mmCIF file of C-alpha atoms in Angstrom:
data_model
loop_
_atom_site.group_PDB
_atom_site.id
_atom_site.type_symbol
_atom_site.label_atom_id
_atom_site.label_comp_id
_atom_site.label_asym_id
_atom_site.label_seq_id
_atom_site.Cartn_x
_atom_site.Cartn_y
_atom_site.Cartn_z
ATOM 1 C CA UNK A 1 -36.307 21.809 -43.642
ATOM 2 C CA UNK A 2 -33.371 23.288 -45.554
ATOM 3 C CA UNK A 3 -30.010 22.887 -43.794
ATOM 4 C CA UNK A 4 -26.850 24.808 -44.646
ATOM 5 C CA UNK A 5 -23.592 23.217 -43.499
ATOM 6 C CA UNK A 6 -20.376 25.262 -43.420
ATOM 7 C CA UNK A 7 -16.946 23.818 -42.661
ATOM 8 C CA UNK A 8 -13.445 23.260 -44.040
ATOM 9 C CA UNK A 9 -14.197 19.589 -44.705
ATOM 10 C CA UNK A 10 -13.421 18.625 -48.298
ATOM 11 C CA UNK A 11 -16.047 16.061 -49.318
ATOM 12 C CA UNK A 12 -17.925 15.277 -52.518
ATOM 13 C CA UNK A 13 -20.773 13.177 -51.147
ATOM 14 C CA UNK A 14 -22.464 12.691 -47.797
ATOM 15 C CA UNK A 15 -21.960 8.946 -48.265
ATOM 16 C CA UNK A 16 -18.433 9.412 -46.957
ATOM 17 C CA UNK A 17 -17.916 8.465 -43.303
ATOM 18 C CA UNK A 18 -16.731 11.035 -40.770
ATOM 19 C CA UNK A 19 -18.217 13.008 -37.889
ATOM 20 C CA UNK A 20 -19.760 15.589 -40.231
ATOM 21 C CA UNK A 21 -21.034 13.598 -43.209
ATOM 22 C CA UNK A 22 -22.530 11.002 -40.869
ATOM 23 C CA UNK A 23 -24.587 13.797 -39.267
ATOM 24 C CA UNK A 24 -25.601 15.308 -42.610
ATOM 25 C CA UNK A 25 -26.639 11.873 -43.825
ATOM 26 C CA UNK A 26 -28.833 11.523 -40.741
ATOM 27 C CA UNK A 27 -30.597 14.805 -41.530
ATOM 28 C CA UNK A 28 -31.051 13.632 -45.118
ATOM 29 C CA UNK A 29 -32.479 10.276 -44.011
ATOM 30 C CA UNK A 30 -35.008 12.144 -41.879
ATOM 31 C CA UNK A 31 -36.338 13.925 -44.970
ATOM 32 C CA UNK A 32 -34.461 17.237 -44.793
ATOM 33 C CA UNK A 33 -32.672 18.947 -47.687
ATOM 34 C CA UNK A 34 -28.934 19.340 -47.209
ATOM 35 C CA UNK A 35 -26.938 22.222 -48.666
ATOM 36 C CA UNK A 36 -23.219 22.338 -47.930
ATOM 37 C CA UNK A 37 -20.230 24.530 -48.636
ATOM 38 C CA UNK A 38 -17.177 22.284 -48.853
ATOM 39 C CA UNK A 39 -14.079 24.276 -49.917
ATOM 40 C CA UNK A 40 -11.251 22.764 -51.937
ATOM 41 C CA UNK A 41 -7.707 23.926 -51.222
ATOM 42 C CA UNK A 42 -5.634 25.150 -54.153
ATOM 43 C CA UNK A 43 -2.993 22.441 -53.631
ATOM 44 C CA UNK A 44 -5.583 19.697 -54.039
ATOM 45 C CA UNK A 45 -7.538 20.832 -57.070
ATOM 46 C CA UNK A 46 -7.437 23.765 -59.473
ATOM 47 C CA UNK A 47 -10.223 25.444 -61.415
ATOM 48 C CA UNK A 48 -13.402 27.349 -60.688
ATOM 49 C CA UNK A 49 -16.024 26.736 -58.018
ATOM 50 C CA UNK A 50 -18.719 24.244 -58.910
ATOM 51 C CA UNK A 51 -21.908 22.694 -57.573
ATOM 52 C CA UNK A 52 -22.672 18.997 -57.076
ATOM 53 C CA UNK A 53 -26.348 18.025 -56.891
ATOM 54 C CA UNK A 54 -27.770 14.644 -55.896
ATOM 55 C CA UNK A 55 -31.469 14.450 -55.014
ATOM 56 C CA UNK A 56 -31.868 16.588 -51.853
ATOM 57 C CA UNK A 57 -28.126 17.173 -51.429
ATOM 58 C CA UNK A 58 -26.381 20.225 -52.886
ATOM 59 C CA UNK A 59 -22.637 20.722 -52.327
ATOM 60 C CA UNK A 60 -20.723 23.842 -53.406
ATOM 61 C CA UNK A 61 -16.982 23.356 -53.950
ATOM 62 C CA UNK A 62 -15.391 26.848 -53.838
ATOM 63 C CA UNK A 63 -11.649 27.165 -54.451
ATOM 64 C CA UNK A 64 -9.708 28.567 -51.514
ATOM 65 C CA UNK A 65 -6.086 29.051 -50.497
ATOM 66 C CA UNK A 66 -4.193 26.396 -48.567
ATOM 67 C CA UNK A 67 -5.159 26.211 -44.894
ATOM 68 C CA UNK A 68 -4.391 22.743 -43.604
ATOM 69 C CA UNK A 69 -0.882 21.285 -43.328
ATOM 70 C CA UNK A 70 0.845 24.400 -44.631
ATOM 71 C CA UNK A 71 2.985 27.222 -43.220
ATOM 72 C CA UNK A 72 1.553 29.773 -40.798
ATOM 73 C CA UNK A 73 1.666 32.747 -43.194
ATOM 74 C CA UNK A 74 -0.192 31.011 -46.021
ATOM 75 C CA UNK A 75 -2.665 29.527 -43.566
ATOM 76 C CA UNK A 76 -3.363 32.936 -42.023
ATOM 77 C CA UNK A 77 -3.960 34.688 -45.351
ATOM 78 C CA UNK A 78 -6.169 31.877 -46.663
ATOM 79 C CA UNK A 79 -8.173 31.830 -43.422
ATOM 80 C CA UNK A 80 -8.818 35.587 -43.562
ATOM 81 C CA UNK A 81 -9.996 35.384 -47.193
ATOM 82 C CA UNK A 82 -12.173 32.327 -46.620
ATOM 83 C CA UNK A 83 -15.425 33.962 -45.544
ATOM 84 C CA UNK A 84 -15.523 36.253 -48.605
ATOM 85 C CA UNK A 85 -15.255 33.242 -50.904
ATOM 86 C CA UNK A 86 -17.934 31.347 -48.965
ATOM 87 C CA UNK A 87 -20.385 34.274 -49.053
ATOM 88 C CA UNK A 88 -19.794 34.687 -52.800
ATOM 89 C CA UNK A 89 -20.479 30.999 -53.382
ATOM 90 C CA UNK A 90 -23.711 31.142 -51.355
ATOM 91 C CA UNK A 91 -24.898 34.176 -53.313
ATOM 92 C CA UNK A 92 -24.037 32.509 -56.618
ATOM 93 C CA UNK A 93 -25.525 29.065 -56.027
ATOM 94 C CA UNK A 94 -27.991 29.339 -53.127
ATOM 95 C CA UNK A 95 -29.483 32.794 -53.676
ATOM 96 C CA UNK A 96 -33.038 31.450 -54.000
ATOM 97 C CA UNK A 97 -32.851 28.964 -51.112
ATOM 98 C CA UNK A 98 -34.278 29.884 -47.714
ATOM 99 C CA UNK A 99 -32.386 28.109 -44.956
ATOM 100 C CA UNK A 100 -34.017 27.024 -41.705
ATOM 101 C CA UNK A 101 -30.896 25.758 -39.943
ATOM 102 C CA UNK A 102 -27.219 26.666 -40.269
ATOM 103 C CA UNK A 103 -24.715 24.120 -38.951
ATOM 104 C CA UNK A 104 -21.076 25.184 -38.827
ATOM 105 C CA UNK A 105 -17.863 24.139 -37.179
ATOM 106 C CA UNK A 106 -14.645 25.495 -35.832
ATOM 107 C CA UNK A 107 -12.144 25.543 -37.309
ATOM 108 C CA UNK A 108 -12.373 28.072 -38.831
ATOM 109 C CA UNK A 109 -13.737 31.070 -36.918
ATOM 110 C CA UNK A 110 -13.648 33.155 -40.085
ATOM 111 C CA UNK A 111 -16.971 31.753 -41.261
ATOM 112 C CA UNK A 112 -18.503 34.339 -38.929
ATOM 113 C CA UNK A 113 -19.597 36.793 -41.639
ATOM 114 C CA UNK A 114 -21.077 33.997 -43.737
ATOM 115 C CA UNK A 115 -23.119 32.768 -40.761
ATOM 116 C CA UNK A 116 -24.250 36.305 -39.968
ATOM 117 C CA UNK A 117 -25.201 36.948 -43.597
ATOM 118 C CA UNK A 118 -27.431 33.869 -43.972
ATOM 119 C CA UNK A 119 -28.895 34.196 -40.471
ATOM 120 C CA UNK A 120 -29.977 37.779 -41.167
ATOM 121 C CA UNK A 121 -31.210 37.004 -44.686
ATOM 122 C CA UNK A 122 -33.273 33.932 -43.782
ATOM 123 C CA UNK A 123 -33.921 34.333 -40.017
ATOM 124 C CA UNK A 124 -32.318 30.904 -39.647
ATOM 125 C CA UNK A 125 -31.476 28.967 -36.486
ATOM 126 C CA UNK A 126 -27.705 28.785 -35.998
ATOM 127 C CA UNK A 127 -25.837 25.940 -34.298
ATOM 128 C CA UNK A 128 -22.078 26.015 -33.778
ATOM 129 C CA UNK A 129 -20.294 22.681 -33.371
ATOM 130 C CA UNK A 130 -17.202 23.826 -31.486
ATOM 131 C CA UNK A 131 -14.331 21.493 -32.409
ATOM 132 C CA UNK A 132 -11.459 23.912 -31.974
ATOM 133 C CA UNK A 133 -10.849 26.972 -29.776
ATOM 134 C CA UNK A 134 -8.897 29.446 -31.855
ATOM 135 C CA UNK A 135 -6.881 31.679 -31.533
ATOM 136 C CA UNK A 136 -5.962 30.439 -28.037
ATOM 137 C CA UNK A 137 -4.722 27.116 -29.388
ATOM 138 C CA UNK A 138 -2.318 29.030 -31.667
ATOM 139 C CA UNK A 139 -1.069 30.982 -28.638
ATOM 140 C CA UNK A 140 -0.503 27.713 -26.773
ATOM 141 C CA UNK A 141 1.608 26.399 -29.672
ATOM 142 C CA UNK A 142 3.632 29.624 -29.969
ATOM 143 C CA UNK A 143 2.211 30.486 -33.390
ATOM 144 C CA UNK A 144 0.514 33.634 -32.034
ATOM 145 C CA UNK A 145 1.035 35.773 -28.958
ATOM 146 C CA UNK A 146 -0.951 38.425 -27.140
ATOM 147 C CA UNK A 147 1.715 41.078 -27.704
ATOM 148 C CA UNK A 148 3.747 42.523 -30.578
ATOM 149 C CA UNK A 149 3.001 41.872 -34.251
ATOM 150 C CA UNK A 150 1.576 38.439 -33.474
ATOM 151 C CA UNK A 151 -0.575 40.136 -30.857
ATOM 152 C CA UNK A 152 -2.276 42.200 -33.584
ATOM 153 C CA UNK A 153 -3.225 38.993 -35.368
ATOM 154 C CA UNK A 154 -4.389 37.478 -32.098
ATOM 155 C CA UNK A 155 -6.703 40.429 -31.391
ATOM 156 C CA UNK A 156 -8.123 40.260 -34.920
ATOM 157 C CA UNK A 157 -8.919 36.562 -34.638
ATOM 158 C CA UNK A 158 -10.149 36.871 -31.068
ATOM 159 C CA UNK A 159 -12.620 39.520 -32.209
ATOM 160 C CA UNK A 160 -13.845 37.173 -34.954
ATOM 161 C CA UNK A 161 -14.215 34.395 -32.382
ATOM 162 C CA UNK A 162 -16.361 36.557 -30.099
ATOM 163 C CA UNK A 163 -18.574 37.598 -33.017
ATOM 164 C CA UNK A 164 -19.010 33.969 -34.079
ATOM 165 C CA UNK A 165 -20.249 33.074 -30.593
ATOM 166 C CA UNK A 166 -22.585 36.080 -30.676
ATOM 167 C CA UNK A 167 -24.106 34.884 -33.973
ATOM 168 C CA UNK A 168 -24.728 31.388 -32.555
ATOM 169 C CA UNK A 169 -28.110 30.479 -31.095
ATOM 170 C CA UNK A 170 -26.602 27.335 -29.570
ATOM 171 C CA UNK A 171 -23.040 26.164 -29.099
ATOM 172 C CA UNK A 172 -22.313 22.439 -28.908
ATOM 173 C CA UNK A 173 -19.023 21.529 -27.209
ATOM 174 C CA UNK A 174 -17.174 18.218 -27.406
ATOM 175 C CA UNK A 175 -17.030 17.585 -23.657
ATOM 176 C CA UNK A 176 -17.760 18.996 -20.215
ATOM 177 C CA UNK A 177 -14.253 20.440 -20.016
ATOM 178 C CA UNK A 178 -14.932 22.365 -23.233
ATOM 179 C CA UNK A 179 -18.155 23.786 -21.807
ATOM 180 C CA UNK A 180 -16.415 24.927 -18.628
ATOM 181 C CA UNK A 181 -13.533 26.508 -20.532
ATOM 182 C CA UNK A 182 -15.775 28.315 -23.004
ATOM 183 C CA UNK A 183 -17.967 29.872 -20.319
ATOM 184 C CA UNK A 184 -15.028 30.773 -18.086
ATOM 185 C CA UNK A 185 -13.135 32.566 -20.860
ATOM 186 C CA UNK A 186 -16.235 34.092 -22.481
ATOM 187 C CA UNK A 187 -18.507 35.441 -19.728
ATOM 188 C CA UNK A 188 -20.567 37.266 -22.355
ATOM 189 C CA UNK A 189 -22.024 33.923 -23.518
ATOM 190 C CA UNK A 190 -25.311 32.900 -21.879
ATOM 191 C CA UNK A 191 -24.726 29.522 -20.168
ATOM 192 C CA UNK A 192 -28.118 28.202 -21.251
ATOM 193 C CA UNK A 193 -27.089 28.143 -24.936
ATOM 194 C CA UNK A 194 -23.959 26.045 -24.326
ATOM 195 C CA UNK A 195 -24.170 22.262 -24.124
ATOM 196 C CA UNK A 196 -22.224 19.070 -24.672
ATOM 197 C CA UNK A 197 -22.602 17.897 -28.272
ATOM 198 C CA UNK A 198 -19.735 15.425 -28.654
ATOM 199 C CA UNK A 199 -18.029 14.064 -31.731
ATOM 200 C CA UNK A 200 -20.323 11.331 -32.994
ATOM 201 C CA UNK A 201 -20.565 8.848 -35.840
ATOM 202 C CA UNK A 202 -22.853 6.305 -37.448
ATOM 203 C CA UNK A 203 -21.642 3.384 -35.387
ATOM 204 C CA UNK A 204 -20.349 0.296 -37.139
ATOM 205 C CA UNK A 205 -18.636 -2.629 -35.448
ATOM 206 C CA UNK A 206 -15.122 -2.617 -36.911
ATOM 207 C CA UNK A 207 -13.747 -5.360 -34.683
ATOM 208 C CA UNK A 208 -12.100 -8.136 -36.669
ATOM 209 C CA UNK A 209 -11.491 -11.854 -36.233
ATOM 210 C CA UNK A 210 -8.152 -13.378 -35.224
ATOM 211 C CA UNK A 211 -7.728 -14.851 -38.702
ATOM 212 C CA UNK A 212 -8.345 -11.563 -40.480
ATOM 213 C CA UNK A 213 -6.051 -9.785 -38.034
ATOM 214 C CA UNK A 214 -3.209 -12.094 -39.023
ATOM 215 C CA UNK A 215 -3.885 -11.546 -42.737
ATOM 216 C CA UNK A 216 -3.827 -7.770 -42.344
ATOM 217 C CA UNK A 217 -0.639 -7.794 -40.283
ATOM 218 C CA UNK A 218 1.093 -9.972 -42.855
ATOM 219 C CA UNK A 219 -0.020 -7.608 -45.643
ATOM 220 C CA UNK A 220 1.664 -4.627 -43.960
ATOM 221 C CA UNK A 221 4.681 -6.433 -42.562
ATOM 222 C CA UNK A 222 3.618 -6.165 -38.931
ATOM 223 C CA UNK A 223 4.735 -8.873 -36.477
ATOM 224 C CA UNK A 224 2.011 -11.353 -35.581
ATOM 225 C CA UNK A 225 3.165 -12.066 -32.039
ATOM 226 C CA UNK A 226 3.789 -8.550 -30.715
ATOM 227 C CA UNK A 227 1.470 -6.081 -28.987
ATOM 228 C CA UNK A 228 0.892 -3.382 -31.615
ATOM 229 C CA UNK A 229 0.349 0.233 -30.528
ATOM 230 C CA UNK A 230 -1.065 2.338 -33.348
ATOM 231 C CA UNK A 231 -1.238 6.107 -33.765
ATOM 232 C CA UNK A 232 -3.383 7.372 -36.623
ATOM 233 C CA UNK A 233 -4.080 10.967 -37.591
ATOM 234 C CA UNK A 234 -2.490 14.349 -38.027
ATOM 235 C CA UNK A 235 1.235 14.727 -37.393
ATOM 236 C CA UNK A 236 1.576 18.405 -36.566
ATOM 237 C CA UNK A 237 2.438 20.777 -33.753
ATOM 238 C CA UNK A 238 -0.722 20.053 -31.738
ATOM 239 C CA UNK A 239 0.318 16.402 -31.437
ATOM 240 C CA UNK A 240 3.686 17.190 -29.854
ATOM 241 C CA UNK A 241 5.702 15.124 -32.342
ATOM 242 C CA UNK A 242 9.033 15.859 -30.634
ATOM 243 C CA UNK A 243 7.719 14.254 -27.454
ATOM 244 C CA UNK A 244 6.261 11.355 -29.449
ATOM 245 C CA UNK A 245 9.752 10.739 -30.849
ATOM 246 C CA UNK A 246 11.208 10.744 -27.311
ATOM 247 C CA UNK A 247 8.622 8.159 -26.330
ATOM 248 C CA UNK A 248 9.452 5.990 -29.330
ATOM 249 C CA UNK A 249 13.173 6.245 -28.569
ATOM 250 C CA UNK A 250 12.525 4.954 -25.055
ATOM 251 C CA UNK A 251 10.959 1.802 -26.481
ATOM 252 C CA UNK A 252 13.446 0.937 -29.225
ATOM 253 C CA UNK A 253 14.762 -2.057 -27.293
ATOM 254 C CA UNK A 254 11.363 -3.360 -26.224
ATOM 255 C CA UNK A 255 11.031 -6.593 -28.189
ATOM 256 C CA UNK A 256 7.497 -7.319 -26.968
ATOM 257 C CA UNK A 257 5.787 -4.402 -28.682
ATOM 258 C CA UNK A 258 5.532 -2.747 -32.091
ATOM 259 C CA UNK A 259 4.631 0.863 -32.915
ATOM 260 C CA UNK A 260 2.665 1.708 -36.056
ATOM 261 C CA UNK A 261 2.303 5.395 -36.993
ATOM 262 C CA UNK A 262 -0.126 6.328 -39.782
ATOM 263 C CA UNK A 263 -0.615 9.946 -40.745
ATOM 264 C CA UNK A 264 0.552 13.129 -42.409
ATOM 265 C CA UNK A 265 1.094 16.760 -41.491
ATOM 266 C CA UNK A 266 3.644 19.501 -41.047
ATOM 267 C CA UNK A 267 5.771 17.402 -38.666
ATOM 268 C CA UNK A 268 5.725 14.211 -40.746
ATOM 269 C CA UNK A 269 9.261 14.744 -42.056
ATOM 270 C CA UNK A 270 10.614 15.099 -38.523
ATOM 271 C CA UNK A 271 9.194 11.702 -37.629
ATOM 272 C CA UNK A 272 10.297 10.212 -40.942
ATOM 273 C CA UNK A 273 13.855 11.458 -40.393
ATOM 274 C CA UNK A 274 13.931 9.798 -36.969
ATOM 275 C CA UNK A 275 12.761 6.461 -38.375
ATOM 276 C CA UNK A 276 15.240 6.689 -41.242
ATOM 277 C CA UNK A 277 18.177 7.508 -38.959
ATOM 278 C CA UNK A 278 17.464 5.071 -36.132
ATOM 279 C CA UNK A 279 15.983 2.277 -38.231
ATOM 280 C CA UNK A 280 14.223 0.789 -35.200
ATOM 281 C CA UNK A 281 13.131 -2.796 -35.635
ATOM 282 C CA UNK A 282 9.862 -2.354 -33.772
ATOM 283 C CA UNK A 283 8.392 0.641 -35.600
ATOM 284 C CA UNK A 284 6.752 1.443 -38.943
ATOM 285 C CA UNK A 285 5.630 4.776 -40.425
ATOM 286 C CA UNK A 286 2.928 4.972 -43.110
ATOM 287 C CA UNK A 287 2.006 8.316 -44.666
ATOM 288 C CA UNK A 288 -1.462 7.610 -46.041
ATOM 289 C CA UNK A 289 -4.092 4.900 -46.317
ATOM 290 C CA UNK A 290 -7.623 5.004 -47.754
ATOM 291 C CA UNK A 291 -10.187 5.105 -44.940
ATOM 292 C CA UNK A 292 -11.370 1.511 -45.403
ATOM 293 C CA UNK A 293 -7.803 0.220 -45.307
ATOM 294 C CA UNK A 294 -7.009 2.424 -42.313
ATOM 295 C CA UNK A 295 -9.994 1.157 -40.330
ATOM 296 C CA UNK A 296 -9.097 -2.455 -41.097
ATOM 297 C CA UNK A 297 -5.481 -1.915 -40.079
ATOM 298 C CA UNK A 298 -6.488 -0.244 -36.811
ATOM 299 C CA UNK A 299 -8.662 -3.240 -36.031
ATOM 300 C CA UNK A 300 -5.635 -5.493 -36.481
ATOM 301 C CA UNK A 301 -3.743 -3.605 -33.747
ATOM 302 C CA UNK A 302 -3.953 -3.954 -29.965
ATOM 303 C CA UNK A 303 -3.975 -0.398 -28.549
ATOM 304 C CA UNK A 304 -4.775 2.974 -30.137
ATOM 305 C CA UNK A 305 -2.765 6.043 -29.113
ATOM 306 C CA UNK A 306 -3.683 9.722 -28.856
ATOM 307 C CA UNK A 307 -1.020 12.409 -28.460
ATOM 308 C CA UNK A 308 -1.546 16.090 -27.580
ATOM 309 C CA UNK A 309 1.118 18.690 -26.806
ATOM 310 C CA UNK A 310 1.465 19.293 -23.047
ATOM 311 C CA UNK A 311 1.413 23.108 -23.570
ATOM 312 C CA UNK A 312 -2.266 23.193 -24.447
ATOM 313 C CA UNK A 313 -4.462 25.217 -22.097
ATOM 314 C CA UNK A 314 -7.598 24.480 -24.109
ATOM 315 C CA UNK A 315 -9.381 21.105 -23.735
ATOM 316 C CA UNK A 316 -8.990 19.323 -27.081
ATOM 317 C CA UNK A 317 -10.955 16.121 -27.657
ATOM 318 C CA UNK A 318 -9.585 14.275 -30.736
ATOM 319 C CA UNK A 319 -12.152 12.593 -32.963
ATOM 320 C CA UNK A 320 -9.627 9.816 -33.681
ATOM 321 C CA UNK A 321 -10.756 8.310 -30.382
ATOM 322 C CA UNK A 322 -13.942 7.106 -32.093
ATOM 323 C CA UNK A 323 -12.030 5.069 -34.702
ATOM 324 C CA UNK A 324 -10.243 3.151 -31.962
ATOM 325 C CA UNK A 325 -13.449 2.541 -30.019
ATOM 326 C CA UNK A 326 -15.219 1.348 -33.158
ATOM 327 C CA UNK A 327 -12.337 -1.070 -33.825
ATOM 328 C CA UNK A 328 -12.784 -2.499 -30.305
ATOM 329 C CA UNK A 329 -9.250 -1.674 -29.174
ATOM 330 C CA UNK A 330 -8.428 0.154 -25.908
ATOM 331 C CA UNK A 331 -6.846 3.608 -25.951
ATOM 332 C CA UNK A 332 -3.724 5.171 -24.458
ATOM 333 C CA UNK A 333 -4.101 8.959 -24.224
ATOM 334 C CA UNK A 334 -0.884 10.958 -23.797
ATOM 335 C CA UNK A 335 -2.054 14.538 -23.352
ATOM 336 C CA UNK A 336 -1.987 17.816 -21.488
ATOM 337 C CA UNK A 337 -3.836 18.137 -18.175
ATOM 338 C CA UNK A 338 -6.611 20.409 -19.456
ATOM 339 C CA UNK A 339 -8.392 18.011 -21.785
ATOM 340 C CA UNK A 340 -10.784 15.524 -20.203
ATOM 341 C CA UNK A 341 -10.306 12.857 -22.881
ATOM 342 C CA UNK A 342 -8.088 10.908 -20.462
ATOM 343 C CA UNK A 343 -10.761 11.132 -17.778
ATOM 344 C CA UNK A 344 -13.392 9.777 -20.161
ATOM 345 C CA UNK A 345 -11.126 6.893 -21.180
ATOM 346 C CA UNK A 346 -10.096 5.873 -17.656
ATOM 347 C CA UNK A 347 -13.532 6.278 -16.068
ATOM 348 C CA UNK A 348 -15.021 4.327 -18.981
ATOM 349 C CA UNK A 349 -12.455 1.593 -18.248
ATOM 350 C CA UNK A 350 -11.331 1.305 -21.846
ATOM 351 C CA UNK A 351 -7.824 2.707 -21.615
ATOM 352 C CA UNK A 352 -5.100 4.648 -19.835
ATOM 353 C CA UNK A 353 -3.850 8.219 -19.550
ATOM 354 C CA UNK A 354 -0.532 9.906 -18.821
ATOM 355 C CA UNK A 355 0.695 13.461 -19.150
ATOM 356 C CA UNK A 356 2.581 14.327 -22.338
ATOM 357 C CA UNK A 357 5.708 15.692 -20.670
ATOM 358 C CA UNK A 358 7.014 12.553 -18.953
ATOM 359 C CA UNK A 359 8.638 9.750 -20.931
ATOM 360 C CA UNK A 360 8.808 7.730 -17.726
ATOM 361 C CA UNK A 361 5.035 7.963 -17.289
ATOM 362 C CA UNK A 362 4.593 6.879 -20.913
ATOM 363 C CA UNK A 363 6.800 3.838 -20.353
ATOM 364 C CA UNK A 364 4.789 2.884 -17.262
ATOM 365 C CA UNK A 365 1.544 3.229 -19.214
ATOM 366 C CA UNK A 366 2.896 1.002 -21.991
ATOM 367 C CA UNK A 367 3.805 -1.676 -19.450
ATOM 368 C CA UNK A 368 0.403 -1.428 -17.771
ATOM 369 C CA UNK A 369 -1.324 -1.815 -21.122
ATOM 370 C CA UNK A 370 0.741 -4.881 -21.995
ATOM 371 C CA UNK A 371 -0.345 -6.533 -18.743
ATOM 372 C CA UNK A 372 -4.054 -5.717 -19.185
ATOM 373 C CA UNK A 373 -7.006 -7.612 -20.591
ATOM 374 C CA UNK A 374 -7.062 -5.819 -23.937
ATOM 375 C CA UNK A 375 -10.028 -7.755 -25.338
ATOM 376 C CA UNK A 376 -12.407 -6.825 -22.529
ATOM 377 C CA UNK A 377 -11.197 -3.214 -22.451
ATOM 378 C CA UNK A 378 -11.680 -2.910 -26.206
ATOM 379 C CA UNK A 379 -15.219 -4.258 -25.898
ATOM 380 C CA UNK A 380 -15.888 -1.768 -23.082
ATOM 381 C CA UNK A 381 -14.787 1.033 -25.403
ATOM 382 C CA UNK A 382 -17.164 -0.109 -28.124
ATOM 383 C CA UNK A 383 -20.100 -0.217 -25.708
ATOM 384 C CA UNK A 384 -19.167 3.252 -24.407
ATOM 385 C CA UNK A 385 -19.195 4.447 -28.017
ATOM 386 C CA UNK A 386 -22.703 3.078 -28.509
ATOM 387 C CA UNK A 387 -23.941 4.768 -25.348
ATOM 388 C CA UNK A 388 -22.355 8.203 -25.806
ATOM 389 C CA UNK A 389 -21.212 8.955 -29.355
ATOM 390 C CA UNK A 390 -23.988 7.930 -31.713
ATOM 391 C CA UNK A 391 -24.928 10.386 -34.464
ATOM 392 C CA UNK A 392 -28.580 9.594 -33.698
ATOM 393 C CA UNK A 393 -28.226 11.385 -30.356
ATOM 394 C CA UNK A 394 -26.522 14.385 -31.963
ATOM 395 C CA UNK A 395 -29.319 14.697 -34.507
ATOM 396 C CA UNK A 396 -32.006 14.554 -31.822
ATOM 397 C CA UNK A 397 -30.211 17.163 -29.721
ATOM 398 C CA UNK A 398 -29.889 19.709 -32.527
ATOM 399 C CA UNK A 399 -33.337 19.147 -34.004
ATOM 400 C CA UNK A 400 -34.968 19.504 -30.577
ATOM 401 C CA UNK A 401 -33.772 23.113 -30.339
ATOM 402 C CA UNK A 402 -35.010 23.942 -33.823
ATOM 403 C CA UNK A 403 -38.416 22.370 -33.130
ATOM 404 C CA UNK A 404 -38.697 24.306 -29.861
ATOM 405 C CA UNK A 405 -38.386 27.551 -31.848
ATOM 406 C CA UNK A 406 -36.976 29.501 -28.912
ATOM 407 C CA UNK A 407 -33.929 31.004 -30.618
ATOM 408 C CA UNK A 408 -33.462 34.655 -31.523
ATOM 409 C CA UNK A 409 -34.348 34.799 -35.206
#
């Protein structure tokens, strides 16, 4: 079977490890041919589009405008122009390939015309992996509105969103809350084509020994005797960085714990300015680490943290959760009330949840975590990962629909 994968993920080989390349690698290992469109933003690399070929893997690298970690205007223009560039790349490099399955993700929704084009050309089965609900998330963050000039943009993107759903034979959502939200806000979608298809990875035990933990902490200047709370990932509006800073301020005098923040994004400078001004003795900010180093450092910490802005009305489910579970450390989720990530964590008994608009609740959660059996909770998280978020299950779910042949080709 020939598989076409469309996303914004910038990768050069499916040997990389993330929720998408792990899945593509699984398809490859099962004997399928993988074709992918993996755009490169202008700020990262200049030049013309090119094709990478390795055995049964073909990856197009079209040049696009900047979309991630940039200002709203540039992001909007680049997003609108994206699908034209993707269609052109497919016509240039994959004109003679007949695709059986199209896998694609949100963001972005503006791959809609590319999906429609290949689906119509090849009568392919289409599967949307819904990782982001746009444009509503932009409305929640105040970047778009339903009225005025921003309302025009909202209506344009909302129309693209509806068309993308219409072009999808199946829609895989990250959690039950995502399924409920999608069907409630989009009554035109047939419920039978919507299912839970969570973020998943090729599971590897990233727990580390006490000796290695001490070596890693010494390498990065992290206290050996303190409980270390780590946040790793994007530092942007969706993470509610202003509230994160309030939470950190509340813990400046807590000598029993240490906060490690690893990430980058549009709000990085705001966090950096806070650290520089306050110079707290129990906090460290790192902008970037290679994935292997990041995973090792996470494993040397005690609790992983997830932050989401309390204004969200859509149920986000951050993939960073999987890195913490794989490292065998429990998780503190500080989020809005609409996501069910906190419910999953607390019912799975591998962490805690509090709402992301109460510093007092955050402080209580920190204290609860410090008094908990972190080793057993971290192990519980790893076993929950094995049971629910294996890429093997995701592969079987998607391939079962294709083998059934019941979609509208």
